[in-house]
């Protein structure tokens, strides 16, 4: 059976492990590079590399299993760089092979990407390459944009999947791999170095969420901690580096001069800023129970923040949250890695709650181009540098701050 070639200019083929024993077929398609996306034992790898036909081809192995929890996205930089290198390599001369028996293909080497069945792992690898190499083909109406909302990322992945299915209709990446491809697109497909994905805050957050899900399933606190305010600083820096020239347009500059509304949660006792709207986790009560009247929420759910580090590092499944101001230490809420139900009947997991009766919700106004400060950087009274920006010392009702 012939190899399945991906439509387009690139000489990429996808299939199963069965083709690995078909030397003549690989030669006829000018396959110079092979990407094996499946688990081999060390003994199997040694046997493959010792075969005579392996000497004429470059091959790498990505040892992953076809399960939703598998971390394949961390290999994407290595995968796409290898495929790109293979496509730019010229086939080695082979005088023993009849040139007329070779399939017509674009100039350059041929890359064969395979897993066990040519259905999930290999398709994910090919899609990751297409999104990285030809992003303009999958942007739809959003061509030229630098960053994409989740729905657009999913649309781009779906378009790339449809292209691969034109070559091999049976391909079907598992749902976990599809989510990783969407994350890869939202990150901008970073592949400048082998660890390009590992260094991205979005990947670290994904690892954290995966660890929380796996840990709470077996009734223990996660071993990996992630703090929203620390990650946001890194993301802001990356956004500045990746900012497009269009961001300097007059419209954008005008928008930067307008005032934005921000909401802060502060300790009722000492007025210490605990979180702002960037770290509040929205939640909605279930709408399938109309027999009971709606109850107001008694909780402000937030992301884990760096001031929670001392208590979260204890490794408990649940516990109390106290004000990080050492002169205050007032109890302000509680947390549970396994989640709990809000008074409005919405379930939040994991749950980091600041109790409504123990914090003040303050509306402040600040300029977007001012240096934003994370909650962990503000220690309440005595921080003069941020008082003008956040009105930390302003009492409720003062200019620039209002208690709601």
Short mmCIF file of C-alpha atoms in Angstrom, two decimals:
data_model
loop_
_atom_site.label_atom_id
_atom_site.label_comp_id
_atom_site.label_asym_id
_atom_site.label_seq_id
_atom_site.Cartn_x
_atom_site.Cartn_y
_atom_site.Cartn_z
CA UNK A 1 0.00 0.00 0.00
CA UNK A 2 1.32 3.53 -0.79
CA UNK A 3 2.21 6.01 1.93
CA UNK A 4 -0.30 8.75 2.67
CA UNK A 5 1.10 12.13 1.61
CA UNK A 6 -0.12 15.34 3.27
CA UNK A 7 -1.52 17.77 0.66
CA UNK A 8 0.63 20.80 0.01
CA UNK A 9 4.17 21.72 -0.90
CA UNK A 10 5.88 19.67 1.80
CA UNK A 11 6.92 16.07 1.22
CA UNK A 12 5.38 14.74 4.46
CA UNK A 13 3.93 11.27 4.75
CA UNK A 14 1.90 9.76 7.58
CA UNK A 15 1.12 6.17 8.40
CA UNK A 16 1.57 3.21 10.71
CA UNK A 17 4.54 1.24 11.94
CA UNK A 18 3.82 -1.40 9.29
CA UNK A 19 5.67 0.63 6.65
CA UNK A 20 8.92 0.40 8.62
CA UNK A 21 9.56 -3.03 7.15
CA UNK A 22 8.87 -1.91 3.57
CA UNK A 23 12.28 -0.65 2.39
CA UNK A 24 11.38 -0.44 -1.29
CA UNK A 25 8.26 1.56 -0.56
CA UNK A 26 10.19 4.02 1.63
CA UNK A 27 12.87 4.35 -1.05
CA UNK A 28 10.29 4.96 -3.78
CA UNK A 29 8.96 7.96 -1.82
CA UNK A 30 12.45 9.37 -1.17
CA UNK A 31 11.99 8.99 2.59
CA UNK A 32 15.18 10.31 4.16
CA UNK A 33 13.88 11.05 7.67
CA UNK A 34 11.58 9.05 9.93
CA UNK A 35 9.81 10.31 13.04
CA UNK A 36 8.56 7.48 15.25
CA UNK A 37 5.99 8.74 17.77
CA UNK A 38 5.44 5.68 19.93
CA UNK A 39 7.07 3.78 22.73
CA UNK A 40 9.93 1.42 21.94
CA UNK A 41 11.96 -0.51 24.45
CA UNK A 42 15.73 0.17 24.46
CA UNK A 43 16.27 -3.27 22.95
CA UNK A 44 13.81 -2.57 20.10
CA UNK A 45 15.53 0.75 19.36
CA UNK A 46 18.94 -0.93 19.23
CA UNK A 47 17.64 -3.58 16.83
CA UNK A 48 16.08 -0.94 14.56
CA UNK A 49 19.24 1.15 14.44
CA UNK A 50 21.33 -1.97 13.65
CA UNK A 51 19.38 -2.81 10.50
CA UNK A 52 21.21 -2.12 7.22
CA UNK A 53 18.35 -0.01 5.81
CA UNK A 54 18.54 2.34 8.83
CA UNK A 55 21.94 3.62 7.73
CA UNK A 56 20.43 5.50 4.78
CA UNK A 57 17.82 7.35 6.85
CA UNK A 58 17.82 9.69 9.82
CA UNK A 59 15.41 8.67 12.53
CA UNK A 60 14.35 9.96 15.93
CA UNK A 61 12.02 8.49 18.54
CA UNK A 62 9.44 10.31 20.67
CA UNK A 63 8.49 7.90 23.43
CA UNK A 64 4.85 8.67 24.27
CA UNK A 65 1.74 6.60 24.82
CA UNK A 66 -1.63 7.26 23.18
CA UNK A 67 -3.50 8.41 26.29
CA UNK A 68 -5.14 11.76 27.04
CA UNK A 69 -2.89 12.45 30.04
CA UNK A 70 0.33 12.04 28.03
CA UNK A 71 2.49 15.17 27.75
CA UNK A 72 3.17 15.39 24.02
CA UNK A 73 3.25 19.17 23.68
CA UNK A 74 6.64 19.38 25.39
CA UNK A 75 8.09 17.45 22.41
CA UNK A 76 6.56 19.73 19.76
CA UNK A 77 9.65 21.97 19.31
CA UNK A 78 11.86 18.94 18.70
CA UNK A 79 9.24 17.38 16.41
CA UNK A 80 8.68 20.38 14.16
CA UNK A 81 12.40 21.21 13.93
CA UNK A 82 13.19 17.63 12.91
CA UNK A 83 10.46 17.56 10.25
CA UNK A 84 11.58 20.93 8.89
CA UNK A 85 15.21 19.78 8.78
CA UNK A 86 14.23 16.59 6.97
CA UNK A 87 12.22 18.44 4.34
CA UNK A 88 15.16 20.71 3.59
CA UNK A 89 17.60 17.81 3.26
CA UNK A 90 18.36 16.45 -0.17
CA UNK A 91 17.88 12.71 -0.75
CA UNK A 92 21.07 10.65 -0.82
CA UNK A 93 22.10 9.31 -4.19
CA UNK A 94 21.32 5.65 -4.69
CA UNK A 95 22.66 4.19 -7.94
CA UNK A 96 21.06 0.84 -7.27
CA UNK A 97 17.56 2.26 -7.34
CA UNK A 98 15.68 2.81 -10.58
CA UNK A 99 14.76 6.50 -10.72
CA UNK A 100 11.57 5.72 -12.68
CA UNK A 101 10.22 3.74 -9.73
CA UNK A 102 10.31 6.76 -7.45
CA UNK A 103 7.12 8.69 -6.77
CA UNK A 104 7.11 12.29 -8.02
CA UNK A 105 7.55 14.63 -5.04
CA UNK A 106 8.77 18.16 -4.35
CA UNK A 107 12.48 18.83 -4.29
CA UNK A 108 14.12 17.81 -1.04
CA UNK A 109 13.90 14.89 1.34
CA UNK A 110 10.79 13.05 2.37
CA UNK A 111 9.71 12.73 6.02
CA UNK A 112 7.64 9.82 7.23
CA UNK A 113 5.77 10.32 10.50
CA UNK A 114 4.26 7.26 12.10
CA UNK A 115 2.91 5.80 15.32
CA UNK A 116 1.43 2.35 15.86
CA UNK A 117 -1.70 2.75 13.70
CA UNK A 118 -1.12 6.14 12.05
CA UNK A 119 -4.18 7.55 13.77
CA UNK A 120 -3.51 9.68 16.87
CA UNK A 121 0.11 10.37 17.84
CA UNK A 122 1.48 10.71 14.31
CA UNK A 123 -1.44 12.94 13.30
CA UNK A 124 -0.81 15.17 16.32
CA UNK A 125 2.85 15.54 15.34
CA UNK A 126 1.98 16.46 11.74
CA UNK A 127 -0.68 18.97 12.83
CA UNK A 128 1.79 20.59 15.23
CA UNK A 129 4.20 21.04 12.31
CA UNK A 130 1.54 22.47 10.01
CA UNK A 131 0.38 24.99 12.61
CA UNK A 132 3.97 26.08 13.17
CA UNK A 133 5.11 26.17 9.54
CA UNK A 134 1.96 27.35 7.76
CA UNK A 135 -0.08 29.33 10.33
CA UNK A 136 -1.56 31.58 7.63
CA UNK A 137 -3.41 28.57 6.19
CA UNK A 138 -5.39 27.99 9.40
CA UNK A 139 -6.12 31.44 10.79
CA UNK A 140 -9.36 31.90 8.89
CA UNK A 141 -10.62 35.44 9.31
CA UNK A 142 -8.00 36.21 11.95
CA UNK A 143 -4.97 36.37 9.68
CA UNK A 144 -2.30 38.72 10.97
CA UNK A 145 -3.33 38.48 14.61
CA UNK A 146 -0.65 37.70 17.16
CA UNK A 147 -2.74 36.02 19.85
CA UNK A 148 -5.96 34.06 19.57
CA UNK A 149 -8.87 33.33 21.93
CA UNK A 150 -9.53 29.65 22.73
CA UNK A 151 -12.33 29.23 20.16
CA UNK A 152 -10.08 30.49 17.38
CA UNK A 153 -7.29 28.12 18.47
CA UNK A 154 -9.68 25.19 18.31
CA UNK A 155 -10.83 26.29 14.85
CA UNK A 156 -7.23 26.42 13.61
CA UNK A 157 -6.55 22.92 14.93
CA UNK A 158 -9.75 21.64 13.33
CA UNK A 159 -8.75 23.08 9.95
CA UNK A 160 -5.33 21.45 10.17
CA UNK A 161 -6.94 18.14 11.14
CA UNK A 162 -9.22 18.30 8.10
CA UNK A 163 -6.19 18.79 5.87
CA UNK A 164 -4.47 15.71 7.34
CA UNK A 165 -7.67 13.71 6.90
CA UNK A 166 -7.58 14.44 3.18
CA UNK A 167 -4.50 12.21 3.10
CA UNK A 168 -5.51 9.72 5.78
CA UNK A 169 -9.23 9.74 6.68
CA UNK A 170 -8.82 7.54 9.77
CA UNK A 171 -6.70 10.02 11.75
CA UNK A 172 -8.24 10.96 15.10
CA UNK A 173 -5.99 12.51 17.79
CA UNK A 174 -7.28 11.76 21.27
CA UNK A 175 -9.04 14.65 23.10
CA UNK A 176 -6.01 15.32 25.29
CA UNK A 177 -3.77 15.81 22.26
CA UNK A 178 -6.36 18.09 20.64
CA UNK A 179 -6.29 20.33 23.72
CA UNK A 180 -2.50 20.40 23.62
CA UNK A 181 -2.56 21.42 19.96
CA UNK A 182 -4.92 24.30 20.83
CA UNK A 183 -2.56 25.36 23.62
CA UNK A 184 0.37 25.13 21.17
CA UNK A 185 -1.45 27.52 18.82
CA UNK A 186 -2.38 29.97 21.60
CA UNK A 187 1.26 30.09 22.71
CA UNK A 188 2.30 31.03 19.19
CA UNK A 189 3.88 27.61 18.39
CA UNK A 190 7.22 28.34 20.13
CA UNK A 191 10.05 26.24 18.67
CA UNK A 192 13.12 28.45 18.82
CA UNK A 193 14.82 25.93 21.12
CA UNK A 194 14.12 22.41 22.39
CA UNK A 195 12.86 23.81 25.72
CA UNK A 196 10.78 26.61 24.16
CA UNK A 197 7.51 25.13 25.42
CA UNK A 198 8.83 24.31 28.89
CA UNK A 199 9.74 27.95 29.47
CA UNK A 200 6.25 29.26 28.68
CA UNK A 201 4.01 30.19 31.65
CA UNK A 202 0.98 28.79 29.81
CA UNK A 203 2.64 25.37 29.74
CA UNK A 204 3.53 25.58 33.43
CA UNK A 205 -0.08 26.39 34.20
CA UNK A 206 -1.25 23.45 32.10
CA UNK A 207 1.09 21.15 34.05
CA UNK A 208 -0.26 22.55 37.30
CA UNK A 209 -3.88 21.97 36.28
CA UNK A 210 -3.04 18.44 35.13
CA UNK A 211 -1.28 17.71 38.41
CA UNK A 212 -4.22 19.07 40.43
CA UNK A 213 -6.65 16.87 38.53
CA UNK A 214 -4.53 13.74 38.94
CA UNK A 215 -3.70 14.42 42.59
CA UNK A 216 -7.24 15.18 43.77
CA UNK A 217 -8.43 12.02 42.03
CA UNK A 218 -6.34 9.97 44.46
CA UNK A 219 -7.01 12.22 47.46
CA UNK A 220 -3.76 14.12 47.92
CA UNK A 221 -2.50 17.65 47.50
CA UNK A 222 -0.65 18.34 44.22
CA UNK A 223 3.12 18.21 44.28
CA UNK A 224 3.41 21.11 41.83
CA UNK A 225 2.47 24.64 42.90
CA UNK A 226 1.61 27.43 40.50
CA UNK A 227 0.83 31.03 41.43
CA UNK A 228 -1.18 33.28 39.14
CA UNK A 229 0.52 36.54 40.08
CA UNK A 230 4.02 35.17 39.45
CA UNK A 231 3.00 33.72 36.08
CA UNK A 232 1.31 36.94 35.00
CA UNK A 233 4.58 38.85 35.28
CA UNK A 234 6.27 36.40 32.91
CA UNK A 235 3.33 36.47 30.50
CA UNK A 236 3.36 40.27 30.40
CA UNK A 237 7.08 40.23 29.56
CA UNK A 238 6.50 37.70 26.75
CA UNK A 239 3.59 39.74 25.42
CA UNK A 240 5.83 42.80 25.19
CA UNK A 241 8.48 40.83 23.29
CA UNK A 242 5.90 39.36 20.89
CA UNK A 243 4.04 42.61 20.37
CA UNK A 244 3.32 43.30 16.71
CA UNK A 245 4.08 46.63 15.02
CA UNK A 246 0.36 47.16 14.60
CA UNK A 247 0.07 47.59 18.35
CA UNK A 248 1.64 51.02 17.94
CA UNK A 249 -1.29 52.32 15.90
CA UNK A 250 -3.02 55.56 16.87
CA UNK A 251 -6.10 53.65 17.95
CA UNK A 252 -4.11 51.52 20.36
CA UNK A 253 -2.24 54.50 21.72
CA UNK A 254 -5.52 56.29 22.34
CA UNK A 255 -6.89 53.27 24.15
CA UNK A 256 -3.83 53.17 26.38
CA UNK A 257 -4.57 56.68 27.58
CA UNK A 258 -8.09 55.84 28.68
CA UNK A 259 -8.86 54.77 32.22
CA UNK A 260 -9.67 51.15 32.96
CA UNK A 261 -11.68 49.84 35.87
CA UNK A 262 -10.10 47.32 38.18
CA UNK A 263 -11.55 45.49 41.17
CA UNK A 264 -9.49 44.68 44.25
CA UNK A 265 -10.22 42.42 47.19
CA UNK A 266 -8.74 43.80 50.43
CA UNK A 267 -8.54 42.53 53.96
CA UNK A 268 -11.26 44.24 56.05
CA UNK A 269 -8.92 44.59 59.02
CA UNK A 270 -5.67 45.98 57.60
CA UNK A 271 -6.69 46.94 54.02
CA UNK A 272 -3.97 44.76 52.52
CA UNK A 273 -4.60 44.05 48.79
CA UNK A 274 -5.20 40.32 48.45
CA UNK A 275 -6.23 39.96 44.79
CA UNK A 276 -7.47 41.99 41.88
CA UNK A 277 -9.83 41.22 39.03
CA UNK A 278 -7.07 39.57 36.97
CA UNK A 279 -6.96 36.69 39.48
CA UNK A 280 -10.65 36.30 40.34
CA UNK A 281 -12.12 32.99 39.18
CA UNK A 282 -15.66 33.49 37.82
CA UNK A 283 -18.28 30.92 38.68
CA UNK A 284 -21.90 30.53 37.73
CA UNK A 285 -24.67 28.79 39.69
CA UNK A 286 -26.25 25.80 37.95
CA UNK A 287 -29.35 26.71 35.90
CA UNK A 288 -30.90 23.26 36.02
CA UNK A 289 -32.58 23.83 39.40
CA UNK A 290 -35.32 26.44 39.12
CA UNK A 291 -37.25 25.16 42.12
CA UNK A 292 -34.96 26.88 44.63
CA UNK A 293 -34.48 30.66 44.86
CA UNK A 294 -31.08 32.05 43.96
CA UNK A 295 -28.77 32.67 46.90
CA UNK A 296 -26.11 35.36 46.91
CA UNK A 297 -22.49 34.19 46.79
CA UNK A 298 -20.60 34.35 50.08
CA UNK A 299 -17.27 33.55 48.41
CA UNK A 300 -14.80 35.34 46.17
CA UNK A 301 -12.91 32.54 44.41
CA UNK A 302 -9.40 33.41 43.26
CA UNK A 303 -6.42 31.70 41.68
CA UNK A 304 -3.63 30.48 43.97
CA UNK A 305 -1.45 33.51 44.71
CA UNK A 306 2.11 33.70 45.96
CA UNK A 307 1.12 35.02 49.40
CA UNK A 308 -0.57 31.62 49.96
CA UNK A 309 2.74 29.80 49.50
CA UNK A 310 3.51 29.12 53.22
CA UNK A 311 0.20 27.36 53.84
CA UNK A 312 0.05 25.51 50.48
CA UNK A 313 3.58 24.16 50.91
CA UNK A 314 2.35 22.23 53.96
CA UNK A 315 0.79 19.78 51.50
CA UNK A 316 -2.66 19.63 53.13
CA UNK A 317 -5.77 18.91 51.05
CA UNK A 318 -7.62 21.83 52.66
CA UNK A 319 -7.08 24.54 55.21
CA UNK A 320 -7.58 28.15 56.24
CA UNK A 321 -6.32 31.26 54.51
CA UNK A 322 -5.07 34.11 56.68
CA UNK A 323 -4.05 37.64 55.77
CA UNK A 324 -0.39 37.69 54.69
CA UNK A 325 0.19 40.89 56.68
CA UNK A 326 2.10 39.51 59.68
CA UNK A 327 0.72 42.29 61.88
CA UNK A 328 -2.81 41.25 60.99
CA UNK A 329 -3.08 37.47 60.39
CA UNK A 330 -6.85 37.73 60.24
CA UNK A 331 -8.66 34.69 58.90
CA UNK A 332 -9.97 35.66 55.47
CA UNK A 333 -11.08 32.41 53.85
CA UNK A 334 -10.28 28.80 53.16
CA UNK A 335 -9.04 26.51 50.40
CA UNK A 336 -9.65 22.97 49.23
CA UNK A 337 -7.80 21.22 46.44
CA UNK A 338 -10.80 18.93 46.00
CA UNK A 339 -13.12 21.90 45.72
CA UNK A 340 -16.37 22.80 47.45
CA UNK A 341 -19.80 24.21 46.69
CA UNK A 342 -20.46 27.93 46.91
CA UNK A 343 -23.61 29.22 48.63
CA UNK A 344 -24.98 29.85 45.13
CA UNK A 345 -24.65 26.06 44.57
CA UNK A 346 -21.84 26.39 42.01
CA UNK A 347 -19.06 23.83 42.41
CA UNK A 348 -15.51 25.21 42.16
CA UNK A 349 -12.43 22.97 42.02
CA UNK A 350 -9.83 23.64 43.21
CA UNK A 351 -11.33 26.28 45.49
CA UNK A 352 -9.43 29.23 46.97
CA UNK A 353 -12.09 31.31 48.65
CA UNK A 354 -11.91 34.76 50.24
CA UNK A 355 -14.99 35.05 52.43
CA UNK A 356 -17.34 37.85 51.45
CA UNK A 357 -17.76 39.06 55.04
CA UNK A 358 -14.00 39.26 55.68
CA UNK A 359 -12.84 41.22 52.63
CA UNK A 360 -13.82 44.49 50.97
CA UNK A 361 -14.45 44.68 47.26
CA UNK A 362 -12.98 47.96 46.01
CA UNK A 363 -13.32 49.47 42.55
CA UNK A 364 -10.21 51.42 41.55
CA UNK A 365 -9.25 53.18 38.36
CA UNK A 366 -5.79 53.00 36.84
CA UNK A 367 -4.16 53.62 33.49
CA UNK A 368 -3.40 50.50 31.37
CA UNK A 369 0.08 51.79 30.52
CA UNK A 370 0.99 52.18 34.17
CA UNK A 371 3.12 49.44 35.65
CA UNK A 372 0.68 46.91 37.05
CA UNK A 373 1.53 45.48 40.42
CA UNK A 374 0.62 41.99 41.55
CA UNK A 375 -1.15 41.43 44.88
CA UNK A 376 1.96 39.80 46.29
CA UNK A 377 3.97 42.97 45.76
CA UNK A 378 1.66 45.09 47.91
CA UNK A 379 1.88 44.77 51.67
CA UNK A 380 -0.81 47.24 52.64
CA UNK A 381 0.14 50.18 54.86
CA UNK A 382 3.58 51.55 54.25
CA UNK A 383 3.81 50.91 50.51
CA UNK A 384 4.01 54.42 49.14
CA UNK A 385 5.16 53.51 45.63
CA UNK A 386 1.83 51.90 44.75
CA UNK A 387 -0.52 54.15 46.68
CA UNK A 388 -1.06 56.52 43.75
CA UNK A 389 -1.82 53.65 41.37
CA UNK A 390 -4.13 51.54 43.52
CA UNK A 391 -5.17 54.09 46.22
CA UNK A 392 -4.28 51.49 48.80
CA UNK A 393 -4.51 53.93 51.70
CA UNK A 394 -7.61 55.69 50.39
CA UNK A 395 -10.65 55.03 52.60
CA UNK A 396 -13.91 53.86 51.03
CA UNK A 397 -15.55 56.66 49.12
CA UNK A 398 -12.34 58.56 48.42
CA UNK A 399 -11.50 59.79 44.93
CA UNK A 400 -10.28 56.92 42.74
CA UNK A 401 -11.65 54.19 45.00
CA UNK A 402 -15.14 53.05 45.86
CA UNK A 403 -16.31 50.24 48.06
CA UNK A 404 -18.97 48.10 46.50
#
